[in-house]
Amino acid sequence: MWTITFLGTSGSVPTRNRGMPAIALKTEKEIILLDCGEGTQRQMIISKTSYMKVKRIFISHMHADHFFGLPTLIQTMSLFGREEKLEIYGPQKIEEEMDKLFSVGHPIIDFEVESFSVSDGEKISFGEYSMEFIEVDHSVPTLAVKIKGKDKPGRLKVEKLLDLGIKPGPIYARIKRGEDFYYNGMLIRSRDFLGPPKKGPTIVYSGDTRPMEEMIDFSRKAHLLIHEATFPDEEADKAYESYHTTPSQAIEIAKEAGVKALALTHISPRNKSLERREEDYKKEFPSLIIAKDLMKLWIAGEEISYEDISHTR
Amino acid sequence: MWTITFLGTSGSVPTRNRGMPAIALKTEKEIILLDCGEGTQRQMIISKTSYMKVKRIFISHMHADHFFGLPTLIQTMSLFGREEKLEIYGPQKIEEEMDKLFSVGHPIIDFEVESFSVSDGEKISFGEYSMEFIEVDHSVPTLAVKIKGKDKPGRLKVEKLLDLGIKPGPIYARIKRGEDFYYNGMLIRSRDFLGPPKKGPTIVYSGDTRPMEEMIDFSRKAHLLIHEATFPDEEADKAYESYHTTPSQAIEIAKEAGVKALALTHISPRNKSLERREEDYKKEFPSLIIAKDLMKLWIAGEEISYEDISHTR
């Protein structure tokens, strides 16, 4: 099961109820942060998200609302004795930007932090999941990311194996690993003894962007598309001018891409009509989720569920 | 009347209830920020503290918890059309540090921000108030600040003036300004026609420091001393090692200095005994205030009052 915690859901500036952009994605073993706006550390404490489990951080772009939570978070990790390396992925020149950011004042960072600039179309596998990047249409170099969990082998057809006289043991493990091999002179093809594989979850996160055609293919059939909705529909022209998206534009992409669920975030204080029009939007796209700070969302198999645990301030 | 709003009262790391260090001091005309930790902008929104009125910011030192709220706050000021210059005062090399901090990523800052490094003993007058700095005993160059409101002229002795045949008019204004002059051949000495001057408020803020002798003289007879209390009394040795203070040490300074009120802040999550022992500490120093996030405090004449408006999370 993967858990997504919305740590901050505002855009550009914070509000009383929405902090700066940050999302924690918890896979089976670790946490990936998607952007790390100011206040992320505190939101992690409040939502009980362990920052020591954070292994990788994706920074969509270098606008101030998306990364100024990094220095204190990293220094706290160090204060608490972290030794494991931390990796930061982001757009071009992120290495230099992070070097500069982490050298302001008198920082104490006693573990390795490595930054990697990635580019359009790049895909990296990390065992448990892969990350794929696409360049999006914003005013500065900006990336969206697709995180895909590894498929898991289907259920072992135990009865069929027993019928052939193959008893539980190391052979079963080889079949589960997908190996083909001879056993007592008999060719064992794993796929004959396994049910359909369980597909890993696919999540797409697009930080700031204009709506773009390429996002449809990029998020095709994803379990969850997390898309920005900075401006209200009434201000589509302003959204375009400032390289942002409106709720209806994001819904259009989600529909075309056939994603299972769409979560709207990066909701600017000027997008006042979004929550008022929630029911209308849900008629367009029933599995729409309007992200709130501290909301959690779970993906297990094909099931997506969420609970609104926003605190009332 | 001056208003003090505690925006963040934690030390080193935030907690569920305490944000990173920042205090807003509102004088009659403007706001001075005392430190600007991460999350300051959001706390200002929640406490309805206008960030457009901030004219000067004092940064006690360049540890990460004390200044990482600056970049987003300043960019938001710019976004909202600020044109008035902003001044930042802090320890040596703050000019270079701010230049670096404000150049990370793609900042948009369309108004002038000027930084000034100040040193031990320096005093600057700004008309409405003065700021005086003292170097304190911390692990990196760190300053405390004393902010002193200008004394106001005493009440005009109108009856005495009328007895001498001097009627209301420009003469009264000259007396109020403290001028001495001849009027109809008569020497008018302002002090003869004015009651005792109303003393301006004096506030001392010490960010991070070991307890130090010089703080007693520096805060002598101040209306309010805001002092750090990072560690509990039980950990006085650790406080010393890491250049911090305990509540009893701060109380000792407040007593020796004869300040009217003492507010303890920069309360680390490890100082768990402070609030439990509040009543004991108040026996030692009755006008003790344990700062909480969003708490407000008012100084009018010799009166100091405060209200706890902390939100329950």
mmCIF file of C-alpha atoms in Angstrom, chain B:
data_model
loop_
_atom_site.group_PDB
_atom_site.id
_atom_site.type_symbol
_atom_site.label_atom_id
_atom_site.label_comp_id
_atom_site.label_asym_id
_atom_site.label_seq_id
_atom_site.Cartn_x
_atom_site.Cartn_y
_atom_site.Cartn_z
ATOM 1 C CA MET B 1 0.884 51.655 22.461
ATOM 2 C CA TRP B 2 3.260 48.991 21.270
ATOM 3 C CA THR B 3 2.106 45.474 20.440
ATOM 4 C CA ILE B 4 4.278 42.404 20.492
ATOM 5 C CA THR B 5 3.091 39.271 18.674
ATOM 6 C CA PHE B 6 4.986 36.061 19.183
ATOM 7 C CA LEU B 7 4.875 34.446 15.739
ATOM 8 C CA GLY B 8 7.114 31.490 16.503
ATOM 9 C CA THR B 9 8.400 30.445 19.918
ATOM 10 C CA SER B 10 10.278 27.194 19.365
ATOM 11 C CA GLY B 11 14.028 26.732 19.335
ATOM 12 C CA SER B 12 16.110 24.818 16.761
ATOM 13 C CA VAL B 13 13.233 22.666 15.455
ATOM 14 C CA PRO B 14 9.513 23.373 15.247
ATOM 15 C CA THR B 15 6.905 21.402 17.166
ATOM 16 C CA ARG B 16 3.200 20.851 16.633
ATOM 17 C CA ASN B 17 2.441 23.984 18.675
ATOM 18 C CA ARG B 18 5.534 26.122 18.285
ATOM 19 C CA GLY B 19 6.928 27.511 15.040
ATOM 20 C CA MET B 20 10.424 28.770 14.264
ATOM 21 C CA PRO B 21 11.520 31.991 16.035
ATOM 22 C CA ALA B 22 9.933 35.281 15.003
ATOM 23 C CA ILE B 23 8.393 38.197 16.857
ATOM 24 C CA ALA B 24 6.493 41.164 15.421
ATOM 25 C CA LEU B 25 6.885 44.420 17.325
ATOM 26 C CA LYS B 26 4.325 46.986 16.243
ATOM 27 C CA THR B 27 5.150 50.544 17.234
ATOM 28 C CA GLU B 28 2.771 53.440 16.600
ATOM 29 C CA LYS B 29 3.608 53.549 12.891
ATOM 30 C CA GLU B 30 5.350 50.406 11.705
ATOM 31 C CA ILE B 31 6.386 46.842 12.381
ATOM 32 C CA ILE B 32 9.830 45.561 13.275
ATOM 33 C CA LEU B 33 10.406 41.822 12.960
ATOM 34 C CA LEU B 34 12.746 40.253 15.483
ATOM 35 C CA ASP B 35 14.116 37.199 13.681
ATOM 36 C CA CYS B 36 12.221 35.624 10.812
ATOM 37 C CA GLY B 37 12.213 31.837 11.045
ATOM 38 C CA GLU B 38 10.598 29.520 8.526
ATOM 39 C CA GLY B 39 6.820 29.926 8.495
ATOM 40 C CA THR B 40 6.808 33.576 9.601
ATOM 41 C CA GLN B 41 4.725 34.675 6.629
ATOM 42 C CA ARG B 42 1.956 32.196 7.435
ATOM 43 C CA GLN B 43 1.968 33.085 11.136
ATOM 44 C CA MET B 44 1.618 36.747 10.156
ATOM 45 C CA ILE B 45 -1.445 35.918 8.074
ATOM 46 C CA ILE B 46 -2.990 33.901 10.913
ATOM 47 C CA SER B 47 -2.293 36.638 13.488
ATOM 48 C CA LYS B 48 -3.404 39.396 11.075
ATOM 49 C CA THR B 49 0.007 41.108 11.203
ATOM 50 C CA SER B 50 0.387 43.215 8.055
ATOM 51 C CA TYR B 51 3.633 42.343 6.337
ATOM 52 C CA MET B 52 3.439 45.465 4.254
ATOM 53 C CA LYS B 53 3.989 47.505 7.433
ATOM 54 C CA VAL B 54 7.269 45.757 8.191
ATOM 55 C CA LYS B 55 9.972 48.379 7.794
ATOM 56 C CA ARG B 56 12.925 46.750 9.539
ATOM 57 C CA ILE B 57 13.938 43.203 10.312
ATOM 58 C CA PHE B 58 16.489 42.254 12.935
ATOM 59 C CA ILE B 59 18.216 38.902 12.433
ATOM 60 C CA SER B 60 19.995 37.881 15.627
ATOM 61 C CA HIS B 61 22.260 35.343 13.915
ATOM 62 C CA MET B 62 22.536 33.086 10.911
ATOM 63 C CA HIS B 63 21.424 29.744 12.334
ATOM 64 C CA ALA B 64 18.795 28.179 10.085
ATOM 65 C CA ASP B 65 15.882 28.469 12.513
ATOM 66 C CA HIS B 66 16.196 32.276 12.683
ATOM 67 C CA PHE B 67 16.076 33.498 9.086
ATOM 68 C CA PHE B 68 14.627 31.032 6.565
ATOM 69 C CA GLY B 69 11.261 32.808 6.573
ATOM 70 C CA LEU B 70 12.816 35.812 4.820
ATOM 71 C CA PRO B 71 12.887 34.837 1.117
ATOM 72 C CA THR B 72 9.202 33.989 0.731
ATOM 73 C CA LEU B 73 8.074 36.888 2.918
ATOM 74 C CA ILE B 74 10.041 39.353 0.809
ATOM 75 C CA GLN B 75 8.867 37.841 -2.472
ATOM 76 C CA THR B 76 5.264 38.046 -1.292
ATOM 77 C CA MET B 77 5.769 41.720 -0.406
ATOM 78 C CA SER B 78 6.979 42.194 -3.968
ATOM 79 C CA LEU B 79 4.077 40.208 -5.430
ATOM 80 C CA PHE B 80 1.699 42.513 -3.566
ATOM 81 C CA GLY B 81 3.362 45.578 -5.045
ATOM 82 C CA ARG B 82 5.573 46.839 -2.260
ATOM 83 C CA GLU B 83 7.699 49.810 -3.247
ATOM 84 C CA GLU B 84 9.005 50.967 0.125
ATOM 85 C CA LYS B 85 12.531 49.955 1.006
ATOM 86 C CA LEU B 86 13.029 47.210 3.584
ATOM 87 C CA GLU B 87 15.998 47.195 5.947
ATOM 88 C CA ILE B 88 17.603 44.145 7.494
ATOM 89 C CA TYR B 89 19.960 44.438 10.463
ATOM 90 C CA GLY B 90 22.140 41.596 11.642
ATOM 91 C CA PRO B 91 25.613 40.403 12.570
ATOM 92 C CA GLN B 92 28.791 40.637 10.511
ATOM 93 C CA LYS B 93 28.615 39.529 6.868
ATOM 94 C CA ILE B 94 24.835 39.632 6.803
ATOM 95 C CA GLU B 95 25.037 41.592 3.537
ATOM 96 C CA GLU B 96 26.722 38.707 1.730
ATOM 97 C CA GLU B 97 24.500 36.106 3.379
ATOM 98 C CA MET B 98 21.341 37.946 2.321
ATOM 99 C CA ASP B 99 22.662 38.416 -1.211
ATOM 100 C CA LYS B 100 23.185 34.663 -1.428
ATOM 101 C CA LEU B 101 19.851 33.795 0.189
ATOM 102 C CA PHE B 102 17.864 36.117 -2.056
ATOM 103 C CA SER B 103 19.484 34.799 -5.233
ATOM 104 C CA VAL B 104 18.575 31.105 -4.859
ATOM 105 C CA GLY B 105 16.194 29.891 -7.580
ATOM 106 C CA HIS B 106 14.257 32.440 -9.617
ATOM 107 C CA PRO B 107 13.393 35.173 -7.114
ATOM 108 C CA ILE B 108 11.263 38.158 -8.055
ATOM 109 C CA ILE B 109 12.032 41.077 -5.743
ATOM 110 C CA ASP B 110 10.972 44.388 -7.273
ATOM 111 C CA PHE B 111 11.777 46.719 -4.402
ATOM 112 C CA GLU B 112 14.895 47.639 -2.506
ATOM 113 C CA VAL B 113 16.060 45.408 0.330
ATOM 114 C CA GLU B 114 19.144 46.687 2.099
ATOM 115 C CA SER B 115 21.132 44.763 4.708
ATOM 116 C CA PHE B 116 23.312 46.303 7.384
ATOM 117 C CA SER B 117 25.760 44.475 9.582
ATOM 118 C CA VAL B 118 25.903 46.078 13.000
ATOM 119 C CA SER B 119 28.277 45.461 15.855
ATOM 120 C CA ASP B 120 28.569 45.372 19.610
ATOM 121 C CA GLY B 121 27.662 48.698 21.203
ATOM 122 C CA GLU B 122 26.253 50.270 18.053
ATOM 123 C CA LYS B 123 23.157 52.427 18.433
ATOM 124 C CA ILE B 124 20.964 53.771 15.636
ATOM 125 C CA SER B 125 18.162 56.330 15.956
ATOM 126 C CA PHE B 126 15.145 56.150 13.655
ATOM 127 C CA GLY B 127 13.027 59.045 14.931
ATOM 128 C CA GLU B 128 10.239 57.071 16.564
ATOM 129 C CA TYR B 129 12.651 54.674 18.277
ATOM 130 C CA SER B 130 16.290 53.669 18.542
ATOM 131 C CA MET B 131 17.940 50.278 18.223
ATOM 132 C CA GLU B 132 21.015 49.387 20.227
ATOM 133 C CA PHE B 133 22.972 46.186 19.757
ATOM 134 C CA ILE B 134 25.123 44.030 21.991
ATOM 135 C CA GLU B 135 27.120 40.965 21.054
ATOM 136 C CA VAL B 136 26.016 37.922 23.009
ATOM 137 C CA ASP B 137 27.631 34.603 23.907
ATOM 138 C CA HIS B 138 26.584 32.083 21.254
ATOM 139 C CA SER B 139 28.432 29.620 19.011
ATOM 140 C CA VAL B 140 28.349 31.981 16.009
ATOM 141 C CA PRO B 141 28.293 35.811 15.796
ATOM 142 C CA THR B 142 25.023 36.755 17.467
ATOM 143 C CA LEU B 143 23.442 39.998 18.604
ATOM 144 C CA ALA B 144 20.763 41.059 21.061
ATOM 145 C CA VAL B 145 18.842 44.273 20.441
ATOM 146 C CA LYS B 146 17.328 46.957 22.639
ATOM 147 C CA ILE B 147 14.517 48.959 21.079
ATOM 148 C CA LYS B 148 13.666 52.144 22.883
ATOM 149 C CA GLY B 149 10.684 54.304 22.016
ATOM 150 C CA LYS B 150 11.236 58.067 22.092
ATOM 151 C CA ASP B 151 10.101 59.777 25.278
ATOM 152 C CA LYS B 152 7.005 61.876 24.774
ATOM 153 C CA PRO B 153 6.582 65.373 26.272
ATOM 154 C CA GLY B 154 4.615 65.555 29.494
ATOM 155 C CA ARG B 155 1.154 67.064 29.740
ATOM 156 C CA LEU B 156 0.914 70.820 28.992
ATOM 157 C CA LYS B 157 0.108 72.917 32.082
ATOM 158 C CA VAL B 158 -2.653 74.849 30.346
ATOM 159 C CA GLU B 159 -3.982 76.654 33.432
ATOM 160 C CA LYS B 160 -0.552 78.018 34.294
ATOM 161 C CA LEU B 161 -0.205 79.318 30.724
ATOM 162 C CA LEU B 162 -3.637 80.930 30.778
ATOM 163 C CA ASP B 163 -2.809 82.574 34.143
ATOM 164 C CA LEU B 164 0.116 84.262 32.350
ATOM 165 C CA GLY B 165 -2.213 85.324 29.561
ATOM 166 C CA ILE B 166 -0.798 82.880 27.006
ATOM 167 C CA LYS B 167 -3.617 81.503 24.913
ATOM 168 C CA PRO B 168 -3.724 78.288 22.849
ATOM 169 C CA GLY B 169 -1.894 78.600 19.527
ATOM 170 C CA PRO B 170 1.547 78.055 17.977
ATOM 171 C CA ILE B 171 3.186 78.906 21.326
ATOM 172 C CA TYR B 172 1.707 75.787 22.869
ATOM 173 C CA ALA B 173 3.197 73.667 20.091
ATOM 174 C CA ARG B 174 6.652 75.208 20.671
ATOM 175 C CA ILE B 175 6.438 74.394 24.360
ATOM 176 C CA LYS B 176 5.394 70.832 23.561
ATOM 177 C CA ARG B 177 8.421 70.499 21.315
ATOM 178 C CA GLY B 178 10.555 71.462 24.332
ATOM 179 C CA GLU B 179 11.749 74.826 23.031
ATOM 180 C CA ASP B 180 12.831 77.702 25.278
ATOM 181 C CA PHE B 181 12.122 81.190 23.894
ATOM 182 C CA TYR B 182 11.056 84.762 24.677
ATOM 183 C CA TYR B 183 7.381 85.666 24.369
ATOM 184 C CA ASN B 184 6.298 89.238 24.954
ATOM 185 C CA GLY B 185 9.648 89.822 26.685
ATOM 186 C CA MET B 186 9.059 86.875 28.987
ATOM 187 C CA LEU B 187 11.419 83.849 29.026
ATOM 188 C CA ILE B 188 9.358 80.746 28.448
ATOM 189 C CA ARG B 189 11.150 77.606 29.564
ATOM 190 C CA SER B 190 9.251 74.619 28.300
ATOM 191 C CA ARG B 191 10.045 72.453 31.298
ATOM 192 C CA ASP B 192 8.177 74.900 33.541
ATOM 193 C CA PHE B 193 4.987 74.289 31.602
ATOM 194 C CA LEU B 194 5.194 70.552 31.040
ATOM 195 C CA GLY B 195 4.486 67.663 33.376
ATOM 196 C CA PRO B 196 7.005 64.830 33.658
ATOM 197 C CA PRO B 197 7.827 63.307 30.246
ATOM 198 C CA LYS B 198 6.171 60.004 29.359
ATOM 199 C CA LYS B 199 8.941 57.480 28.982
ATOM 200 C CA GLY B 200 8.972 55.494 25.749
ATOM 201 C CA PRO B 201 8.871 51.721 26.055
ATOM 202 C CA THR B 202 12.114 49.776 26.187
ATOM 203 C CA ILE B 203 12.231 46.218 24.924
ATOM 204 C CA VAL B 204 15.244 43.934 24.863
ATOM 205 C CA TYR B 205 15.294 40.823 22.681
ATOM 206 C CA SER B 206 18.037 38.279 23.045
ATOM 207 C CA GLY B 207 17.848 35.493 20.492
ATOM 208 C CA ASP B 208 20.263 32.671 21.337
ATOM 209 C CA THR B 209 22.863 33.106 24.056
ATOM 210 C CA ARG B 210 24.428 31.784 27.197
ATOM 211 C CA PRO B 211 23.373 33.813 30.229
ATOM 212 C CA MET B 212 25.702 36.784 30.424
ATOM 213 C CA GLU B 213 26.517 39.458 32.969
ATOM 214 C CA GLU B 214 26.421 42.239 30.367
ATOM 215 C CA MET B 215 22.757 41.495 29.666
ATOM 216 C CA ILE B 216 21.895 42.845 33.121
ATOM 217 C CA ASP B 217 23.156 46.338 32.351
ATOM 218 C CA PHE B 218 21.886 46.169 28.772
ATOM 219 C CA SER B 219 18.326 45.441 29.885
ATOM 220 C CA ARG B 220 18.391 47.566 33.071
ATOM 221 C CA LYS B 221 14.846 48.771 33.934
ATOM 222 C CA ALA B 222 13.489 47.678 30.536
ATOM 223 C CA HIS B 223 9.727 47.295 30.268
ATOM 224 C CA LEU B 224 10.183 43.898 28.733
ATOM 225 C CA LEU B 225 13.072 41.489 28.370
ATOM 226 C CA ILE B 226 12.461 38.730 25.845
ATOM 227 C CA HIS B 227 15.040 36.063 26.581
ATOM 228 C CA GLU B 228 15.658 32.580 25.249
ATOM 229 C CA ALA B 229 15.120 29.549 27.490
ATOM 230 C CA THR B 230 16.102 26.698 25.209
ATOM 231 C CA PHE B 231 16.986 24.126 27.856
ATOM 232 C CA PRO B 232 15.291 23.142 31.117
ATOM 233 C CA ASP B 233 17.009 23.861 34.433
ATOM 234 C CA GLU B 234 17.880 20.164 34.747
ATOM 235 C CA GLU B 235 20.121 20.463 31.697
ATOM 236 C CA ALA B 236 22.126 23.559 32.636
ATOM 237 C CA ASP B 237 25.332 21.774 31.604
ATOM 238 C CA LYS B 238 23.987 21.008 28.129
ATOM 239 C CA ALA B 239 22.692 24.578 27.864
ATOM 240 C CA TYR B 240 26.200 25.853 28.571
ATOM 241 C CA GLU B 241 27.844 23.455 26.108
ATOM 242 C CA SER B 242 25.526 24.530 23.308
ATOM 243 C CA TYR B 243 25.539 28.241 24.209
ATOM 244 C CA HIS B 244 21.988 28.471 25.523
ATOM 245 C CA THR B 245 20.117 29.509 28.672
ATOM 246 C CA THR B 246 17.747 27.871 31.160
ATOM 247 C CA PRO B 247 14.592 29.495 32.616
ATOM 248 C CA SER B 248 16.153 30.078 36.061
ATOM 249 C CA GLN B 249 19.192 31.721 34.507
ATOM 250 C CA ALA B 250 16.975 34.088 32.490
ATOM 251 C CA ILE B 251 14.907 34.867 35.590
ATOM 252 C CA GLU B 252 18.091 35.717 37.504
ATOM 253 C CA ILE B 253 19.050 38.230 34.819
ATOM 254 C CA ALA B 254 15.561 39.758 34.785
ATOM 255 C CA LYS B 255 15.632 40.189 38.572
ATOM 256 C CA GLU B 256 19.106 41.717 38.617
ATOM 257 C CA ALA B 257 18.195 44.071 35.794
ATOM 258 C CA GLY B 258 14.927 45.102 37.434
ATOM 259 C CA VAL B 259 12.901 44.668 34.255
ATOM 260 C CA LYS B 260 9.145 45.032 34.530
ATOM 261 C CA ALA B 261 8.354 41.825 32.674
ATOM 262 C CA LEU B 262 10.256 38.836 31.332
ATOM 263 C CA ALA B 263 9.031 36.746 28.393
ATOM 264 C CA LEU B 264 10.716 33.405 27.821
ATOM 265 C CA THR B 265 10.859 32.131 24.258
ATOM 266 C CA HIS B 266 12.975 29.899 21.949
ATOM 267 C CA ILE B 267 11.613 26.982 23.919
ATOM 268 C CA SER B 268 13.054 23.783 22.561
ATOM 269 C CA PRO B 269 10.960 20.591 22.553
ATOM 270 C CA ARG B 270 13.402 19.254 25.150
ATOM 271 C CA ASN B 271 12.414 21.969 27.629
ATOM 272 C CA LYS B 272 9.433 19.966 28.839
ATOM 273 C CA SER B 273 9.516 21.148 32.449
ATOM 274 C CA LEU B 274 9.053 24.858 31.724
ATOM 275 C CA GLU B 275 5.282 24.929 31.543
ATOM 276 C CA ARG B 276 4.902 22.356 34.317
ATOM 277 C CA ARG B 277 6.948 24.556 36.626
ATOM 278 C CA GLU B 278 5.365 27.848 35.573
ATOM 279 C CA GLU B 279 3.856 28.532 39.014
ATOM 280 C CA ASP B 280 7.193 27.926 40.758
ATOM 281 C CA TYR B 281 8.950 30.273 38.377
ATOM 282 C CA LYS B 282 6.306 32.927 38.960
ATOM 283 C CA LYS B 283 7.032 32.787 42.673
ATOM 284 C CA GLU B 284 10.570 33.791 41.725
ATOM 285 C CA PHE B 285 9.478 36.419 39.225
ATOM 286 C CA PRO B 286 5.756 37.264 39.248
ATOM 287 C CA SER B 287 5.614 39.069 35.898
ATOM 288 C CA LEU B 288 7.000 36.092 33.990
ATOM 289 C CA ILE B 289 5.395 35.306 30.639
ATOM 290 C CA ILE B 290 5.969 32.003 28.866
ATOM 291 C CA ALA B 291 5.590 32.912 25.205
ATOM 292 C CA LYS B 292 3.241 30.887 23.018
ATOM 293 C CA ASP B 293 2.728 31.100 19.286
ATOM 294 C CA LEU B 294 0.306 33.895 18.374
ATOM 295 C CA MET B 295 0.289 35.339 21.896
ATOM 296 C CA LYS B 296 -0.014 39.125 21.957
ATOM 297 C CA LEU B 297 1.375 41.523 24.507
ATOM 298 C CA TRP B 298 0.726 45.243 24.869
ATOM 299 C CA ILE B 299 2.867 47.990 26.345
ATOM 300 C CA ALA B 300 1.133 51.292 27.017
ATOM 301 C CA GLY B 301 2.945 53.724 29.320
ATOM 302 C CA GLU B 302 4.104 51.705 32.294
ATOM 303 C CA GLU B 303 1.407 49.084 31.776
ATOM 304 C CA ILE B 304 2.114 45.701 30.242
ATOM 305 C CA SER B 305 -0.726 43.323 29.512
ATOM 306 C CA TYR B 306 -1.056 40.169 27.497
ATOM 307 C CA GLU B 307 -3.630 37.812 26.219
ATOM 308 C CA ASP B 308 -3.109 34.229 25.242
ATOM 309 C CA ILE B 309 -4.787 33.709 21.891
ATOM 310 C CA SER B 310 -2.867 30.570 20.969
ATOM 311 C CA HIS B 311 -4.889 28.428 18.645
ATOM 312 C CA THR B 312 -5.379 24.818 19.601
ATOM 313 C CA ARG B 313 -4.179 22.653 16.811
#
